[in-house]
Coordinates of C-alpha atoms in Angstrom, one line a residue:
Chain Y
M1355 CA -30.5 -30.1 0.6
N1356 CA -27.5 -32.1 2.0
I1357 CA -25.7 -34.2 -0.1
R1358 CA -24.6 -36.8 2.4
A1359 CA -27.9 -37.0 3.9
K1360 CA -29.5 -39.1 1.1
T1361 CA -28.5 -41.0 -1.8
L1362 CA -29.1 -39.9 -5.2
D1363 CA -32.8 -41.2 -6.2
K1364 CA -33.2 -42.9 -9.5
D1365 CA -35.4 -40.1 -10.9
T1366 CA -33.1 -37.3 -10.3
K1367 CA -32.0 -35.9 -13.4
I1368 CA -28.4 -35.0 -13.7
L1369 CA -27.8 -31.5 -15.7
L1370 CA -24.1 -31.5 -17.2
V1371 CA -23.3 -28.0 -18.2
E1372 CA -20.1 -28.3 -20.1
D1373 CA -19.1 -26.6 -23.3
D1374 CA -16.5 -29.2 -24.5
Q1375 CA -18.6 -32.0 -26.2
G1376 CA -15.5 -34.4 -25.7
H1377 CA -15.2 -33.7 -21.9
A1378 CA -19.0 -34.2 -21.5
E1379 CA -18.9 -37.4 -23.3
L1380 CA -16.1 -38.5 -21.1
V1381 CA -17.8 -37.4 -17.7
K1382 CA -20.9 -39.3 -18.9
M1383 CA -19.2 -42.5 -20.1
N1384 CA -17.5 -42.8 -16.8
L1385 CA -20.5 -42.0 -14.5
E1386 CA -22.3 -44.6 -16.5
R1387 CA -19.4 -47.1 -16.1
S1388 CA -19.7 -46.3 -12.2
G1389 CA -23.4 -47.5 -12.4
I1390 CA -25.1 -44.2 -12.5
E1391 CA -28.3 -44.9 -14.7
N1392 CA -29.9 -41.4 -14.0
E1393 CA -31.1 -39.5 -17.1
I1394 CA -28.2 -37.2 -18.0
M1395 CA -29.1 -33.8 -19.9
H1396 CA -26.2 -32.0 -21.6
F1397 CA -25.9 -28.4 -21.9
E1398 CA -23.4 -26.9 -24.0
N1399 CA -23.4 -23.6 -22.2
G1400 CA -24.4 -21.7 -19.0
R1401 CA -27.1 -19.8 -20.6
Q1402 CA -29.0 -23.1 -21.8
A1403 CA -28.9 -24.4 -18.5
V1404 CA -30.2 -21.3 -16.7
D1405 CA -33.1 -20.9 -19.2
F1406 CA -33.9 -24.5 -18.6
L1407 CA -34.1 -24.3 -14.8
L1408 CA -35.4 -20.8 -14.2
G1409 CA -37.5 -20.5 -17.4
K1410 CA -39.9 -23.0 -15.7
Q1411 CA -43.7 -21.6 -15.2
S1412 CA -44.1 -23.6 -12.1
A1413 CA -42.0 -25.5 -9.7
D1414 CA -41.8 -29.0 -11.1
D1415 CA -41.3 -31.9 -8.9
T1416 CA -38.3 -33.3 -10.8
K1417 CA -35.3 -33.3 -8.6
Y1418 CA -32.1 -32.2 -10.2
L1419 CA -28.4 -32.3 -9.6
M1420 CA -26.1 -30.1 -11.7
I1421 CA -22.3 -30.8 -12.7
L1422 CA -20.9 -27.6 -13.8
D1423 CA -17.8 -26.6 -15.7
I1424 CA -16.5 -22.7 -15.1
N1425 CA -14.7 -21.8 -18.1
M1426 CA -17.3 -21.5 -20.6
P1427 CA -17.5 -19.0 -23.3
G1428 CA -20.7 -16.5 -22.8
M1429 CA -22.3 -17.0 -19.4
N1430 CA -19.6 -18.9 -17.3
G1431 CA -20.1 -21.2 -14.6
L1432 CA -19.7 -18.7 -11.8
Q1433 CA -22.4 -16.9 -13.1
V1434 CA -24.5 -19.9 -13.6
L1435 CA -23.6 -20.9 -10.0
D1436 CA -24.7 -17.4 -8.8
R1437 CA -28.1 -17.3 -10.7
I1438 CA -29.0 -21.0 -9.4
K1439 CA -28.3 -20.4 -5.9
S1440 CA -29.5 -16.8 -5.7
N1441 CA -33.2 -18.2 -6.7
Q1442 CA -35.4 -19.5 -4.3
M1443 CA -36.7 -22.0 -6.3
T1444 CA -33.6 -23.5 -7.6
K1445 CA -31.0 -23.0 -4.8
S1446 CA -31.5 -26.5 -3.1
I1447 CA -30.4 -28.2 -6.6
P1448 CA -27.0 -29.5 -5.5
I1449 CA -24.0 -28.4 -7.6
I1450 CA -20.8 -30.1 -8.3
V1451 CA -18.1 -27.8 -9.9
L1452 CA -16.1 -29.9 -12.2
T1453 CA -13.2 -27.8 -13.8
T1454 CA -9.9 -27.6 -14.7
A1455 CA -9.1 -24.6 -12.4
S1456 CA -7.3 -25.3 -9.2
D1457 CA -6.8 -21.8 -8.1
E1458 CA -7.7 -21.5 -4.2
K1459 CA -9.4 -18.2 -4.5
E1460 CA -11.5 -19.6 -7.3
I1461 CA -12.6 -22.5 -5.2
E1462 CA -13.2 -20.1 -2.2
Y1463 CA -15.3 -18.1 -4.5
C1464 CA -17.5 -21.0 -5.8
Y1465 CA -18.1 -21.8 -2.3
D1466 CA -19.3 -18.5 -1.4
L1467 CA -21.6 -18.6 -4.5
G1468 CA -23.2 -21.7 -2.9
C1469 CA -21.4 -24.7 -4.7
N1470 CA -21.5 -27.9 -2.9
V1471 CA -18.8 -29.9 -4.0
F1472 CA -15.9 -28.8 -6.0
I1473 CA -13.6 -31.0 -8.2
T1474 CA -10.6 -30.3 -10.1
K1475 CA -10.5 -32.3 -13.7
P1476 CA -7.4 -34.3 -13.6
L1477 CA -5.5 -33.9 -16.8
D1478 CA -4.3 -37.6 -16.9
Y1479 CA -6.9 -39.5 -18.3
S1480 CA -6.8 -42.8 -15.9
S1481 CA -7.0 -40.3 -13.1
F1482 CA -10.1 -38.6 -14.5
S1483 CA -11.7 -41.7 -15.4
Q1484 CA -11.2 -42.7 -11.8
A1485 CA -12.3 -39.4 -10.5
M1486 CA -15.6 -39.3 -12.2
Q1487 CA -16.3 -43.0 -11.3
D1488 CA -15.6 -42.0 -7.8
L1489 CA -18.1 -39.4 -8.2
G1490 CA -20.8 -41.7 -9.6
S1491 CA -19.9 -43.8 -6.5
F1492 CA -20.5 -40.9 -4.2
L1493 CA -23.6 -39.8 -5.7
K1494 CA -25.0 -43.5 -5.3
T1495 CA -24.2 -44.1 -2.0
A1496 CA -23.2 -40.8 -0.5
K1497 CA -22.0 -42.2 2.6
I1498 CA -18.8 -40.2 2.6
Q1499 CA -18.5 -37.5 5.6
G1500 CA -18.4 -34.1 4.6
V1501 CA -15.9 -31.7 6.1
R1502 CA -18.0 -28.8 7.3
K1503 CA -16.1 -25.6 6.2
P1504 CA -16.6 -22.9 9.1
G1505 CA -18.5 -20.1 7.7
Y1506 CA -20.5 -21.9 5.3
D1507 CA -24.0 -23.3 6.1
Q1508 CA -23.8 -26.2 3.9
D1509 CA -21.7 -29.1 3.7
N1510 CA -19.0 -28.6 1.4
F1511 CA -16.5 -31.0 -0.3
V1512 CA -13.3 -30.0 -2.1
V1513 CA -11.8 -33.1 -4.1
Y1514 CA -8.4 -32.8 -5.7
Y1515 CA -6.6 -35.6 -7.8
Chain F
M394 CA 5.4 27.2 -31.4
E395 CA 3.7 29.4 -28.9
L396 CA 4.6 28.6 -25.0
N397 CA 1.8 28.5 -22.6
I398 CA 3.3 29.5 -19.1
L399 CA 1.5 29.1 -15.9
L400 CA 3.1 31.6 -13.6
I401 CA 2.5 30.9 -9.9
E402 CA 3.7 34.3 -8.0
D403 CA 2.2 36.4 -5.4
D404 CA 4.9 39.2 -5.4
A405 CA 3.6 41.7 -8.1
I406 CA 7.0 42.9 -8.7
D407 CA 8.6 39.5 -9.3
A408 CA 5.7 38.5 -11.6
A409 CA 6.1 41.4 -13.5
M410 CA 9.8 40.7 -13.9
V411 CA 9.3 37.3 -15.2
E412 CA 6.6 38.6 -17.6
R413 CA 8.9 41.2 -19.0
L414 CA 11.9 38.9 -19.2
L415 CA 9.6 36.5 -21.4
G416 CA 8.1 39.1 -23.3
N417 CA 11.8 40.3 -24.3
C418 CA 12.6 36.7 -25.2
Y419 CA 10.2 37.1 -28.1
L420 CA 11.0 40.8 -29.1
K421 CA 14.6 39.6 -29.2
G422 CA 14.0 36.6 -31.3
R423 CA 14.6 33.9 -28.7
L424 CA 11.1 33.0 -29.0
S425 CA 9.2 32.6 -32.4
H426 CA 5.8 33.7 -30.5
N427 CA 5.0 35.7 -27.7
P428 CA 4.7 33.5 -24.9
K429 CA 1.1 33.3 -23.3
I430 CA 1.1 33.7 -19.6
I431 CA -1.3 32.9 -17.2
H432 CA -0.6 34.4 -13.8
T433 CA -1.9 33.4 -10.4
E434 CA -1.0 34.5 -7.0
Y435 CA -2.2 31.4 -5.3
F436 CA -0.9 27.5 -5.4
Q437 CA -4.5 26.4 -5.3
K438 CA -5.7 28.5 -8.2
G439 CA -2.6 27.1 -10.2
L440 CA -3.9 23.8 -9.7
D441 CA -7.3 24.7 -10.9
I442 CA -5.8 26.3 -13.9
L443 CA -3.9 23.0 -14.5
E444 CA -7.0 21.0 -14.0
Q445 CA -9.2 23.3 -16.6
N446 CA -6.2 24.0 -18.9
K447 CA -4.8 21.0 -20.4
R448 CA -2.4 22.7 -22.4
V449 CA 0.5 24.3 -20.0
D450 CA 3.8 23.9 -21.4
V451 CA 5.5 24.8 -18.2
V452 CA 4.9 26.0 -14.8
I453 CA 7.1 28.6 -13.1
L454 CA 6.6 28.2 -9.5
D455 CA 7.4 30.8 -6.2
L456 CA 8.0 28.8 -3.2
H457 CA 6.7 31.4 -0.8
L458 CA 2.9 31.7 -1.7
P459 CA 0.0 32.7 0.6
D460 CA -1.4 29.2 0.7
G461 CA 1.6 27.3 0.8
A462 CA 5.5 27.0 1.0
G463 CA 8.6 25.2 0.2
G464 CA 9.5 21.7 -1.5
E465 CA 6.1 20.2 -0.6
L466 CA 4.4 22.8 -3.4
V467 CA 7.0 20.9 -6.1
R468 CA 6.2 17.6 -4.7
Q469 CA 2.5 17.9 -4.6
L470 CA 2.3 19.6 -8.3
S471 CA 4.5 17.2 -9.9
K472 CA 2.8 14.3 -8.4
Q473 CA -0.6 15.5 -9.4
Y474 CA 0.4 16.8 -12.8
S475 CA 3.5 14.9 -13.8
E476 CA 3.2 15.6 -17.6
V477 CA 4.3 19.6 -17.0
P478 CA 7.7 20.5 -16.2
I479 CA 8.2 23.0 -13.1
V480 CA 10.7 25.6 -12.9
V481 CA 11.2 27.0 -9.6
L482 CA 11.6 30.6 -8.7
T483 CA 13.6 31.0 -5.5
G484 CA 14.0 34.5 -3.6
L485 CA 17.4 34.0 -2.3
D486 CA 20.6 32.5 -4.3
A487 CA 19.6 28.9 -3.9
D488 CA 22.6 26.9 -3.1
D489 CA 23.0 23.5 -4.1
T490 CA 21.4 21.5 -1.6
L491 CA 18.2 23.3 -2.2
G492 CA 18.7 23.1 -6.2
V493 CA 19.2 19.2 -5.6
E494 CA 16.3 18.9 -3.1
L495 CA 13.9 20.9 -5.5
V496 CA 14.8 18.6 -8.3
R497 CA 14.4 15.6 -6.2
E498 CA 10.9 16.8 -5.4
G499 CA 10.2 16.9 -9.1
A500 CA 11.3 20.5 -10.5
E501 CA 13.4 20.5 -13.7
D502 CA 15.3 23.6 -12.8
Y503 CA 15.2 26.5 -10.6
V504 CA 16.2 30.2 -11.1
C505 CA 17.3 32.8 -8.9
K506 CA 15.2 36.1 -8.9
D507 CA 18.1 38.3 -7.9
S508 CA 20.4 36.9 -10.8
V509 CA 17.7 35.8 -13.4
S510 CA 18.4 37.1 -16.7
E511 CA 16.6 36.8 -20.3
S512 CA 18.8 34.5 -21.2
S513 CA 19.2 32.3 -18.1
L514 CA 15.2 32.2 -17.9
H515 CA 14.8 31.4 -21.4
R516 CA 17.4 28.5 -21.2
S517 CA 15.9 27.2 -18.0
I518 CA 12.5 26.9 -19.6
R519 CA 13.6 25.4 -22.9
Y520 CA 15.9 22.7 -21.2
A521 CA 13.1 22.0 -18.6
I522 CA 10.3 21.2 -21.4
E523 CA 12.8 19.0 -23.4
R524 CA 14.3 17.3 -20.5
H525 CA 10.7 16.8 -19.1
S526 CA 9.5 15.3 -22.3
L527 CA 12.4 13.0 -22.7
A528 CA 11.8 11.7 -19.2
N529 CA 8.1 11.3 -19.7
Q530 CA 9.0 9.5 -23.2
V531 CA 11.2 7.1 -21.0
K532 CA 8.2 6.7 -18.2
R533 CA 5.8 6.0 -21.2
Q534 CA 8.0 3.3 -22.6
A535 CA 8.8 1.5 -19.3
Q536 CA 5.1 1.5 -18.6
E537 CA 4.2 0.0 -22.2
L538 CA 7.0 -2.4 -21.6
K539 CA 5.6 -3.7 -18.3
E540 CA 2.2 -3.8 -19.9
S541 CA 3.4 -5.8 -22.8
N542 CA 5.2 -8.2 -20.4
E543 CA 2.2 -8.7 -18.4
E544 CA 0.2 -9.1 -21.3
L545 CA 2.9 -12.0 -22.4
E546 CA 2.5 -13.6 -19.0
S547 CA -1.3 -13.7 -18.9
F548 CA -1.3 -14.9 -22.7
T549 CA 1.3 -17.8 -21.6
Y550 CA -1.1 -18.8 -18.8
I551 CA -4.2 -18.6 -20.8
A552 CA -2.9 -20.1 -24.0
S553 CA -1.4 -23.3 -21.7
H554 CA -4.8 -23.4 -19.7
D555 CA -6.7 -23.5 -23.0
L556 CA -4.4 -26.0 -24.6
R557 CA -5.2 -28.4 -21.9
A558 CA -9.0 -29.1 -22.4
P559 CA -8.6 -30.5 -25.8
L560 CA -5.5 -32.8 -24.9
V561 CA -7.8 -34.1 -21.8
N562 CA -10.0 -35.2 -24.6
I563 CA -7.3 -36.6 -27.1
R564 CA -5.8 -38.6 -23.9
G565 CA -9.2 -39.8 -23.0
F566 CA -10.8 -40.8 -26.3
S567 CA -7.4 -42.5 -27.2
A568 CA -7.5 -44.7 -23.9
E569 CA -11.3 -45.3 -24.5
L570 CA -10.6 -46.6 -28.0
K571 CA -7.8 -48.7 -26.7
S572 CA -10.3 -50.4 -24.2
S573 CA -12.7 -50.8 -27.1
V574 CA -10.1 -52.4 -29.1
D575 CA -9.1 -54.5 -26.2
S576 CA -12.6 -55.5 -25.5
V577 CA -13.6 -56.6 -29.2
L578 CA -10.2 -58.6 -29.7
P579 CA -11.3 -61.7 -27.9
A580 CA -14.6 -62.0 -30.0
L581 CA -12.7 -61.4 -33.3
Q582 CA -10.1 -64.1 -32.2
K583 CA -12.7 -66.6 -32.1
A584 CA -14.4 -65.5 -35.5
L585 CA -10.8 -65.5 -37.3
P586 CA -10.8 -68.8 -38.4
I587 CA -13.9 -68.3 -40.4
L588 CA -12.6 -65.3 -42.3
A589 CA -11.1 -65.9 -45.7
G590 CA -7.2 -65.7 -46.1
D591 CA -7.1 -61.8 -47.1
D592 CA -9.9 -60.5 -44.7
K593 CA -7.9 -62.7 -41.9
R594 CA -5.0 -60.8 -42.6
V595 CA -6.2 -57.3 -42.7
V596 CA -8.0 -57.9 -39.2
E597 CA -5.0 -59.4 -37.8
K598 CA -2.6 -56.6 -39.1
E599 CA -4.9 -53.9 -38.4
L600 CA -6.4 -54.6 -34.9
Q601 CA -3.4 -56.3 -33.5
K602 CA -0.6 -54.1 -34.8
R603 CA -1.2 -50.9 -36.2
I604 CA -4.2 -49.8 -34.2
P605 CA -2.6 -50.3 -31.0
S606 CA 0.7 -48.8 -32.3
A607 CA -0.9 -45.7 -33.2
L608 CA -3.0 -45.2 -30.1
A609 CA 0.5 -45.7 -28.2
F610 CA 2.0 -43.0 -30.3
I611 CA -1.2 -40.7 -29.6
E612 CA -0.9 -41.4 -26.1
S613 CA 2.9 -40.8 -25.4
S614 CA 2.7 -37.6 -27.6
A615 CA -0.4 -36.3 -25.8
E616 CA 1.4 -37.0 -22.7
K617 CA 4.7 -35.3 -23.6
M618 CA 2.4 -32.3 -24.6
D619 CA 0.9 -32.2 -21.5
R620 CA 4.3 -32.2 -19.6
L621 CA 5.4 -29.4 -21.8
I622 CA 2.1 -27.3 -21.2
E623 CA 2.4 -28.2 -17.4
A624 CA 6.0 -26.8 -17.5
I625 CA 4.8 -23.6 -19.2
L626 CA 2.1 -23.1 -16.8
Y627 CA 4.5 -23.6 -13.6
Y628 CA 6.7 -21.2 -15.1
S629 CA 4.2 -18.5 -15.8
R630 CA 2.7 -19.0 -12.1
L631 CA 6.2 -18.4 -11.0
G632 CA 6.3 -15.3 -12.9
R633 CA 3.3 -14.1 -11.3
R634 CA 4.1 -15.3 -7.8
K635 CA 4.7 -12.2 -5.3
L636 CA 8.4 -12.5 -3.7
K637 CA 8.7 -12.0 -0.1
F638 CA 12.3 -10.7 0.8
E639 CA 13.1 -11.9 4.4
Q640 CA 16.6 -13.2 5.8
V641 CA 17.5 -16.4 4.8
D642 CA 20.5 -18.3 5.9
S643 CA 21.8 -19.8 2.9
N644 CA 23.9 -22.3 4.4
E645 CA 21.0 -23.8 5.8
L646 CA 19.4 -23.6 2.6
V647 CA 21.9 -25.3 0.8
K648 CA 22.0 -28.1 3.2
L649 CA 18.2 -28.9 2.9
C650 CA 18.8 -28.9 -0.8
L651 CA 21.4 -31.7 -0.4
N652 CA 19.3 -33.5 2.0
A653 CA 16.7 -33.9 -0.7
L654 CA 19.2 -35.0 -3.1
E655 CA 21.2 -37.2 -0.5
H656 CA 20.0 -40.4 -2.6
Q657 CA 21.7 -39.5 -5.8
I658 CA 24.9 -38.1 -3.9
K659 CA 25.3 -41.4 -2.5
T660 CA 24.6 -43.4 -5.5
T661 CA 27.0 -41.4 -7.6
Q662 CA 29.4 -41.4 -4.6
T663 CA 29.8 -37.6 -5.0
T664 CA 31.9 -35.4 -2.9
I665 CA 30.2 -32.4 -1.5
E666 CA 32.6 -29.5 -0.7
L667 CA 30.3 -26.9 1.0
G668 CA 32.0 -23.5 2.2
S669 CA 30.5 -21.3 4.6
L670 CA 27.6 -19.4 3.2
P671 CA 26.0 -16.2 4.5
V672 CA 22.7 -15.1 5.5
I673 CA 21.3 -13.0 2.7
V674 CA 18.0 -10.9 2.2
A675 CA 15.9 -12.7 -0.7
D676 CA 12.9 -14.7 -1.3
R677 CA 13.2 -17.9 0.5
L678 CA 11.6 -20.1 -2.0
S679 CA 13.1 -18.6 -5.0
V680 CA 16.8 -19.3 -3.6
E681 CA 15.9 -22.7 -2.8
Q682 CA 14.6 -23.3 -6.3
V683 CA 17.8 -22.0 -7.9
F684 CA 20.2 -24.0 -5.6
G685 CA 18.1 -27.1 -6.1
N686 CA 18.0 -26.7 -9.9
L687 CA 21.7 -26.2 -9.9
L688 CA 22.6 -29.0 -7.6
D689 CA 20.4 -31.1 -9.3
N690 CA 22.1 -30.9 -12.5
A691 CA 25.4 -30.9 -11.0
L692 CA 24.5 -34.1 -10.0
K693 CA 22.7 -35.3 -13.1
Y694 CA 25.3 -34.5 -15.5
L695 CA 28.4 -35.8 -13.8
D696 CA 30.6 -37.7 -15.8
P697 CA 30.3 -41.4 -15.4
G698 CA 34.0 -41.9 -15.9
R699 CA 35.2 -40.2 -12.8
A700 CA 34.3 -39.6 -9.3
G701 CA 32.0 -36.7 -8.9
R702 CA 33.2 -33.5 -7.0
I703 CA 30.7 -30.8 -6.6
N704 CA 32.0 -27.4 -5.0
I705 CA 29.6 -24.8 -3.6
G706 CA 30.8 -21.6 -2.4
C707 CA 30.4 -17.7 -2.2
S708 CA 32.2 -14.3 -2.5
E709 CA 31.0 -11.2 -1.1
D710 CA 31.5 -7.7 -1.8
R711 CA 29.7 -4.3 -0.7
L712 CA 26.8 -4.5 -3.5
Q713 CA 26.0 -8.0 -3.7
T714 CA 26.8 -11.8 -2.8
T715 CA 28.2 -14.2 -5.6
F716 CA 27.1 -18.0 -5.1
W717 CA 28.6 -20.5 -7.1
I718 CA 28.3 -24.4 -7.7
K719 CA 31.2 -26.2 -9.4
D720 CA 31.2 -29.5 -10.9
N721 CA 33.6 -31.8 -12.5
G722 CA 31.0 -33.3 -14.8
R723 CA 30.7 -33.9 -18.4
G724 CA 30.4 -30.1 -19.1
M725 CA 29.0 -28.4 -22.3
A726 CA 30.3 -28.1 -25.9
Q727 CA 30.8 -24.2 -26.9
D728 CA 27.9 -24.8 -29.5
D729 CA 25.5 -25.9 -26.8
Q730 CA 25.9 -23.3 -24.3
H731 CA 23.6 -20.8 -25.7
K732 CA 20.8 -23.3 -25.3
V733 CA 21.1 -23.3 -21.5
F734 CA 18.8 -20.4 -20.5
E735 CA 16.3 -21.1 -23.3
I736 CA 13.0 -22.9 -22.5
F737 CA 12.5 -26.4 -23.5
R738 CA 16.3 -26.7 -25.3
R739 CA 19.0 -29.0 -23.7
A740 CA 22.4 -29.6 -24.6
G741 CA 23.3 -32.4 -27.1
N742 CA 25.1 -34.6 -24.8
V743 CA 22.5 -35.2 -22.3
D744 CA 19.7 -37.2 -24.5
K745 CA 19.5 -40.1 -22.0
I746 CA 19.0 -38.1 -19.1
P747 CA 15.6 -37.0 -18.5
G748 CA 14.7 -33.6 -18.0
D749 CA 12.2 -30.6 -19.3
G750 CA 14.4 -28.2 -20.4
I751 CA 12.8 -25.7 -17.8
G752 CA 15.2 -25.7 -14.9
M753 CA 17.6 -23.1 -16.1
P754 CA 15.0 -20.7 -17.7
N755 CA 13.3 -20.7 -14.4
A756 CA 16.5 -20.1 -12.5
R757 CA 17.4 -17.2 -14.7
A758 CA 13.8 -15.5 -14.2
I759 CA 14.1 -15.8 -10.6
I760 CA 17.5 -14.5 -10.2
K761 CA 16.2 -11.6 -12.7
R762 CA 13.7 -10.7 -10.3
H763 CA 15.9 -10.5 -7.7
N764 CA 17.8 -7.8 -9.9
G765 CA 20.8 -10.3 -9.8
S766 CA 22.5 -12.1 -12.8
I767 CA 23.3 -15.6 -13.5
W768 CA 26.1 -17.3 -15.6
F769 CA 28.3 -20.0 -16.0
E770 CA 31.5 -21.4 -17.6
S771 CA 31.7 -24.9 -19.0
A772 CA 34.2 -27.1 -20.7
L773 CA 33.2 -30.2 -22.4
G774 CA 34.8 -33.1 -20.5
K775 CA 35.9 -31.0 -17.8
G776 CA 32.9 -29.8 -15.9
T777 CA 30.5 -26.5 -15.5
S778 CA 30.5 -23.7 -12.9
F779 CA 27.4 -21.8 -12.3
Y780 CA 27.5 -18.4 -10.5
F781 CA 24.6 -16.3 -9.6
T782 CA 24.4 -12.8 -7.6
I783 CA 21.9 -11.5 -5.0
P784 CA 22.1 -7.9 -4.7
K785 CA 22.5 -6.7 -1.0
N786 CA 19.9 -3.9 -1.5
L787 CA 16.6 -6.1 -1.3
S788 CA 14.7 -4.4 1.7
K789 CA 13.2 -6.9 4.0
D790 CA 9.3 -7.3 3.8
A791 CA 9.3 -5.6 0.5
G792 CA 8.5 -7.7 -2.7
T793 CA 8.2 -7.3 -6.4
S794 CA 4.9 -8.7 -8.1

């Protein structure tokens, strides 16, 4: 899977894993505002999302894309990332980490685990709203060139606001 | 209380002498119980006994053993079993240098085989145990203090991090609500003429005045809270940053800070007097922040009624460099002065001047981590002089975390 190589298909399901209901709602609103019409499924914790993806009996044809928060009670985002990316069946699902953390080490660690795009949640709402709409446009058109980080076999992006 | 004594001594005659002296201490009433003596001839065996036997009150150690000799034994023993006091048994009449060296390695006391008496041995042991337990207590308390400090730091960090999540929602939804109101207003405007008098008034008042005003308050307060949290986060991050002590040309550093403030210096027409400042050993970023904060404050709080003058200089002695930044600004009233180093608190005569109340607490935290001190003298209407010291014993390439 390579984000920049293809645009987001209309039938790709977006899995939004975010424990904060409000954040999830704001992310959804702004993605929709940018013209994303894909179905967005919200999971309130990591466990639910992992169970949903790994609990499937047979490989299904549905394409998924995950937007993942890191700080969550119970199974946190890093564990989710690890579970999804270390499983043959699910590892090609693009994962966009969207979190308040901006610690260099955490970002590196996310990439080590196989995250495709890392976005720090802006705290100021107009930037937040802009960031989500940018993400929406990015997913729709995906013509932005990714920076290939040495040592990683996937294209990775870090987006700061 | 019964004493458990570990005697590590390979000379049978010396060992017997110690045992006899200790036995006598009991017989003559110096000790309330007959001491229990565990005797071994080898250093390694002594270590094994300590390993198995948690209850040893004191070790009496000879320094010439078949499997080791000298101060090294003391060092190893005190490092591995720091909770047990050591009294060294020396053959020769120990001169003071040897004694001091042994104590430095971790021994509590030493006694000479040639001159040891029942009372001197007894006193040595008793004092060794007492001193050691006090020293251990101090060490424990220092450790506890360090832990509680770390706990506080990580608490600050986590709390401020977690406080931000709900703020994103408050700011987000109030912005969304505002845009919702803005988008229904035109439609309502059109419908207003058909509403009856009371309804019309209510709609106008609530939608056009009350709701926007409430939302504005929510937003400005949330924004302020955001800034405060950001400041706490910054403060706590600073406390966690590892300092790197290196050679810093303070003259050059101050010039850098002044360059950054050039605009303010020009617009306020302030005269800067910069003495010659030395090269010091310190954490570069820290010192830059302290100078930056102090200079920024000096400029910010100038008295608009007279031409500004800021004097930067230092004095040196054997132990430390004392820097100062003196201004002829508005100064602080006596009652306000205690607020200077408190987080989020500011003096009373600065209402109109923007600031978070974080610069000075920061500066103090930084200087503390350099083992220096910071203080000021101020008089309302006359000016303020800030002083801070950087000790000269900070070693290059070292740092504290």
